[in-house]
Short mmCIF file of C-alpha atoms in Angstrom, two decimals:
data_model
loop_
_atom_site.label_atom_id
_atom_site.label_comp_id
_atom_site.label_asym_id
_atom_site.label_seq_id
_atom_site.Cartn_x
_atom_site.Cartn_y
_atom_site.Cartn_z
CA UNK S 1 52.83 -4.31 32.12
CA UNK S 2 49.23 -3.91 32.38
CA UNK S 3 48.26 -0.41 30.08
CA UNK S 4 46.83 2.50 32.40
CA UNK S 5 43.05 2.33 33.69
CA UNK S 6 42.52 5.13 31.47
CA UNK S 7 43.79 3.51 28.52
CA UNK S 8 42.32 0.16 29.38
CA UNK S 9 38.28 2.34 29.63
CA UNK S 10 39.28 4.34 26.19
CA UNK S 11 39.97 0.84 24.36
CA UNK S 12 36.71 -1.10 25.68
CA UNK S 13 34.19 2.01 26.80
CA UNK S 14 33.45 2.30 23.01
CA UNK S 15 32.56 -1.16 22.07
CA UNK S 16 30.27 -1.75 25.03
CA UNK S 17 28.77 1.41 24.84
CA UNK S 18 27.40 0.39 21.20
CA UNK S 19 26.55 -2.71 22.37
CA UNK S 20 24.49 -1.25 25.16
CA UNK S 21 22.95 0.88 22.63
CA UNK S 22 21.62 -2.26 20.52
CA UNK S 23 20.59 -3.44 23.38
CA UNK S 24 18.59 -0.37 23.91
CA UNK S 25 16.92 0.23 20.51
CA UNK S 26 15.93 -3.66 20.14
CA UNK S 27 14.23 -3.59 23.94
CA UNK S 28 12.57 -0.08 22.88
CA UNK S 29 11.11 -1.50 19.14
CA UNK S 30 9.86 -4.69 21.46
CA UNK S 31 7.94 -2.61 23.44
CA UNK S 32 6.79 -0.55 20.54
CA UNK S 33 6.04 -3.66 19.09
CA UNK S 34 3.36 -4.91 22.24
CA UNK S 35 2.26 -1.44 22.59
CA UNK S 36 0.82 -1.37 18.89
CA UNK S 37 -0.38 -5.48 19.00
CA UNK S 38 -2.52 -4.64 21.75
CA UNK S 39 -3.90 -1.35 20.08
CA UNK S 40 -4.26 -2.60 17.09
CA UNK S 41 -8.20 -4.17 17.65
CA UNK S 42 -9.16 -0.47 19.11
CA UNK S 43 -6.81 1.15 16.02
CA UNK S 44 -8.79 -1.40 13.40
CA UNK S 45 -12.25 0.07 14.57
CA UNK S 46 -11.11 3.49 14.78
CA UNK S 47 -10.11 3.45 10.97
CA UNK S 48 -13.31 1.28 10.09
CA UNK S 49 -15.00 3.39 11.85
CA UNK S 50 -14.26 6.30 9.15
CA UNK S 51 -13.36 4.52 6.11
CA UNK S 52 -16.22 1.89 6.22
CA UNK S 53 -13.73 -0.67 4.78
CA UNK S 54 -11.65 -3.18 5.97
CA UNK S 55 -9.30 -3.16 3.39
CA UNK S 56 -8.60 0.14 3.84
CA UNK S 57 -8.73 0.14 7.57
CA UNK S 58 -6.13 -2.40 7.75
CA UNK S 59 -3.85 -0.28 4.97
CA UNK S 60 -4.09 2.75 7.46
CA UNK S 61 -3.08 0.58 9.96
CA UNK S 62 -0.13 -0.74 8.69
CA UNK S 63 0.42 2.98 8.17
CA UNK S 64 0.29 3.91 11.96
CA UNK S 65 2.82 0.61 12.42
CA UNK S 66 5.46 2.14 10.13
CA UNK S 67 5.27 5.39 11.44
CA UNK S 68 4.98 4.29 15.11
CA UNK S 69 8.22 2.97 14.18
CA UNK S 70 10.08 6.05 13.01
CA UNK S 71 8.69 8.16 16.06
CA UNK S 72 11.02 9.41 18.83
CA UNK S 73 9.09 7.61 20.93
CA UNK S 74 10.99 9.02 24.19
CA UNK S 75 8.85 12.33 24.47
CA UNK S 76 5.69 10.47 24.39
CA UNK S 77 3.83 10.24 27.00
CA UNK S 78 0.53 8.55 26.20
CA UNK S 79 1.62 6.08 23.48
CA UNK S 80 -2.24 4.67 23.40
CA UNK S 81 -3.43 8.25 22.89
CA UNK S 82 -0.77 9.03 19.92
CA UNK S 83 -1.45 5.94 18.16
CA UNK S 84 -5.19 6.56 18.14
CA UNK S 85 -4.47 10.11 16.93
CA UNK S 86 -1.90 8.74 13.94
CA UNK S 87 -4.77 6.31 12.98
CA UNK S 88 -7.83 8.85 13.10
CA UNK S 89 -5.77 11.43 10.97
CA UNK S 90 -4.48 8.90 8.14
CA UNK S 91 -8.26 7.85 8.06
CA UNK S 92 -9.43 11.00 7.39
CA UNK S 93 -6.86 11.38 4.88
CA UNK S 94 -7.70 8.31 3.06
CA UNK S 95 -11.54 9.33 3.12
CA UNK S 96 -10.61 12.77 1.96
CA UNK S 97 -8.89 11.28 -1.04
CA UNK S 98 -10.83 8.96 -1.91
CA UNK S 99 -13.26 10.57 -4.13
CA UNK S 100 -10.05 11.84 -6.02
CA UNK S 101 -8.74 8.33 -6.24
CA UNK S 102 -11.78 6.81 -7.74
CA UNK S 103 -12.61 9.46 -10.05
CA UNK S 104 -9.40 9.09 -11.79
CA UNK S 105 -9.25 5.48 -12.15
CA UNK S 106 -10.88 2.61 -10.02
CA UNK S 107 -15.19 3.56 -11.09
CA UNK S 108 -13.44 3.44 -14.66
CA UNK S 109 -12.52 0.13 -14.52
CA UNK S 110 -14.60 -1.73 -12.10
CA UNK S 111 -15.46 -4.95 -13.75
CA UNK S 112 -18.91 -3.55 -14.63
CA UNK S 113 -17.16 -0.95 -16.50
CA UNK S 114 -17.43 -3.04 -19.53
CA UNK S 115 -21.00 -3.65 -19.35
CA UNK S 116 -23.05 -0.68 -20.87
CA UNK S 117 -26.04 -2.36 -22.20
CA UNK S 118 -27.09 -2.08 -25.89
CA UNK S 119 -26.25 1.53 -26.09
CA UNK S 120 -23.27 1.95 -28.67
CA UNK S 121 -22.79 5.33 -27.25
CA UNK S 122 -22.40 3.83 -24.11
CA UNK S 123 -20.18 1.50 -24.22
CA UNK S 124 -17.71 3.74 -26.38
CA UNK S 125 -17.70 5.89 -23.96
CA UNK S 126 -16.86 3.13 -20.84
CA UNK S 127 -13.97 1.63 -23.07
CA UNK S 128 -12.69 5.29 -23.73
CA UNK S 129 -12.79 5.24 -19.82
CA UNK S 130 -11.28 2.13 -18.99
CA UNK S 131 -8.40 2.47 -21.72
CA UNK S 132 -7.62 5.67 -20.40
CA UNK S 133 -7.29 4.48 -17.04
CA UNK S 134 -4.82 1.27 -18.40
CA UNK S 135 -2.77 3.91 -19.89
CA UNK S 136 -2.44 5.80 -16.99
CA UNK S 137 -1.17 2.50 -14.90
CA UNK S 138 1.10 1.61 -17.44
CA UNK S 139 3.07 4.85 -17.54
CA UNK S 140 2.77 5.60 -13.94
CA UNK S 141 3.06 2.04 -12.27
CA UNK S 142 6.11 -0.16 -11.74
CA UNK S 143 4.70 -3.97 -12.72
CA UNK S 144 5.21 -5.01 -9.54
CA UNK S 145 2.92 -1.90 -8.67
CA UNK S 146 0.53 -2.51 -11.60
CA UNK S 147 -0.17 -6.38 -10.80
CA UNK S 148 -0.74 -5.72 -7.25
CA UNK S 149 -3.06 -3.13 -7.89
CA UNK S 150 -4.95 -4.76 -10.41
CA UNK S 151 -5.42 -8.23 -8.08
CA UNK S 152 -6.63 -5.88 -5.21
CA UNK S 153 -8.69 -2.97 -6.89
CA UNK S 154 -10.32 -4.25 -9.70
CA UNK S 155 -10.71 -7.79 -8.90
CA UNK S 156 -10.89 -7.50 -5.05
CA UNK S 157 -8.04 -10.22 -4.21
CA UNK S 158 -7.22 -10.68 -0.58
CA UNK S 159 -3.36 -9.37 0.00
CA UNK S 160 -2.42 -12.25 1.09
CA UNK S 161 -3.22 -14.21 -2.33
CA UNK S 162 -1.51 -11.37 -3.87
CA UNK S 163 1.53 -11.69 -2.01
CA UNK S 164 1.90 -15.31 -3.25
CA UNK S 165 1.56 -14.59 -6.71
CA UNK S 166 4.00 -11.87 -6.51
CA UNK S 167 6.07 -13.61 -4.28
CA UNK S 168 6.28 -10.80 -1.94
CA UNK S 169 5.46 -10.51 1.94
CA UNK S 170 1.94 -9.49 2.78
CA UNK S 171 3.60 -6.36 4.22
CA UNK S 172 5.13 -5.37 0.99
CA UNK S 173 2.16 -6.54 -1.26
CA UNK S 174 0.05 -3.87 0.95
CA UNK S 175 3.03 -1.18 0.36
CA UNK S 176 2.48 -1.57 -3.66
CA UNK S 177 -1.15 -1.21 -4.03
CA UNK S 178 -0.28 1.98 -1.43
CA UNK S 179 1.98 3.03 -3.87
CA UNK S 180 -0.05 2.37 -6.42
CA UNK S 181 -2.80 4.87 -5.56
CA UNK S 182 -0.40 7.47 -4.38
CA UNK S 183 0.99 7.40 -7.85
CA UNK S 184 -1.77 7.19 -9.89
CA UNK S 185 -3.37 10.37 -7.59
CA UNK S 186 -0.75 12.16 -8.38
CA UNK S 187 -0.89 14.95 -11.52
CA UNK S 188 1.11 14.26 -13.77
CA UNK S 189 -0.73 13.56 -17.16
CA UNK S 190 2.23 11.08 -18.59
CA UNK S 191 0.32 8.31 -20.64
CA UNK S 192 1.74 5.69 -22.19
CA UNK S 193 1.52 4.72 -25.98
CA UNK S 194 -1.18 2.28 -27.62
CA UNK S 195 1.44 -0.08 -28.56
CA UNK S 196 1.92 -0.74 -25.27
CA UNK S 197 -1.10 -0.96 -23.77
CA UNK S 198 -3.41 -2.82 -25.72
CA UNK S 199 -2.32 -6.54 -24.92
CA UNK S 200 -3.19 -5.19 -21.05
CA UNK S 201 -6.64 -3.41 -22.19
CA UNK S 202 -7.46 -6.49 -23.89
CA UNK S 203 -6.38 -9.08 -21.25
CA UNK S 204 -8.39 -6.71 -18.26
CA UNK S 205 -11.19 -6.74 -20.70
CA UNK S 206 -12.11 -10.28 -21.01
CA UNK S 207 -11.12 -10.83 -17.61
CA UNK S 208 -14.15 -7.97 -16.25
CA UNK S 209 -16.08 -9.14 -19.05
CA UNK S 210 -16.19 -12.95 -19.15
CA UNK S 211 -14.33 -14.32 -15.89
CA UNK S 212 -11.29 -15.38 -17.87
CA UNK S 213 -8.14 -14.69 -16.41
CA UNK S 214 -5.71 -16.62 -18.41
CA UNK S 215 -5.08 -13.99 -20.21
CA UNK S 216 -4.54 -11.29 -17.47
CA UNK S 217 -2.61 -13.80 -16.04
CA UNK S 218 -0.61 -13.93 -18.83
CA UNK S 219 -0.17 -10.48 -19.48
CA UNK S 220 1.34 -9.76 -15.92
CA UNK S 221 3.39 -12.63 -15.67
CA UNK S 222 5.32 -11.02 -18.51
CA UNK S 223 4.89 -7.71 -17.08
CA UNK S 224 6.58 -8.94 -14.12
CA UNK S 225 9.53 -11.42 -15.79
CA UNK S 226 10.30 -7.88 -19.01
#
């Protein structure tokens, strides 16, 4: 005998309800998905606009992406108009920190950090700077963290030639030097011990000084295989 209508709606109701719902969220991410590809020229410009850099304009908006994502997207009316107003305010954010962020570590170790003409004084004082700034990423950086960051910052390498060498997604080579500065920002005054971060200090050295990387190379490579 065939079970009750009833019975028959409480056993399969459930199942296609769920499957309705999956149906749901993957048509709602696709059109969050083509709302944010066709903003993203007008987002791009917005955050140039501000930051001046197109490194950084492209970080904040792979920003706006993930947190377009993670917004209840049913209450919004103007999706153009929220995504412009997600990319202005991380911009500003990023401008805001930025004298922070450099102070504490990237004018300390830009390759012409090594370079202090023929004043003694001088150049103690820029190694004293840039060995400082080492220790700092070695007790506050993850490798994966601390190669990325090195690549892009100091040496300027596109993400996408980072990603390779780490072996990572672009996406997720753009989330470590994010992570990267967030961390090192932050204010806690952990250092790490000589020991440690010499063979770095030494590799970074020659490579800002001289061109050679084989030895930076070297250095993370083992950072990234301890």
């Amino acid at each position: 005998m065939a079970a009750p209508a009833t019975e028959r709606e409480g056993r399969t109701f459930p199942a296609c309800r769920k499957a309705g719902r999956v149906k749901e969220e993957r048509s709602d991410l696709d059109e969050a998905l083509a709302t944010f590809v066709e903003m993203r020229p007008r987002l791009m410009a917005i955050a140039y606009r501000l930051l001046g850099s197109t490194s950084e304009a492209e970080d904040v908006v792979q920003e706006t992406w993930l947190r377009w994502q993670k917004t209840d997207r049913t209450v919004v009316s103007n999706p153009q108009a929220l995504l412009a107003t997600m990319t202005t305010r991380l911009a500003i954010n990023v401008r805001n920190s930025a004298r922070r962020r450099h102070e504490t570590l990237v004018d300390r170790w830009a390759p012409e950090a090594g370079d202090a003409g023929d004043d003694p004084a001088a150049q103690t004082e820029r190694r004293e700077a840039v060995e400082e700034a080492v220790r700092l990423m070695m007790a506050r950086l993850t490798p994966s963290e601390r190669a990325a960051y090195v690549l892009r910052e100091a040496f300027g390498y596109p993400y996408r030639q980072i990603s390779e060498r780490l072996q990572v997604g672009v996406a997720n080579a753009r989330q470590l030097v994010t992570r990267a500065r967030a961390h090192l920002a932050a204010d806690a005054r952990t250092v790490a011990n000589s020991a440690t971060h010499e063979p770095f200090l030494h590799a970074f050295l020659n490579a800002a000084q001289a061109g050679e990387f084989a030895d930076l190379d070297e250095v993370l490579a083992a950072d990234l295989a301890a």
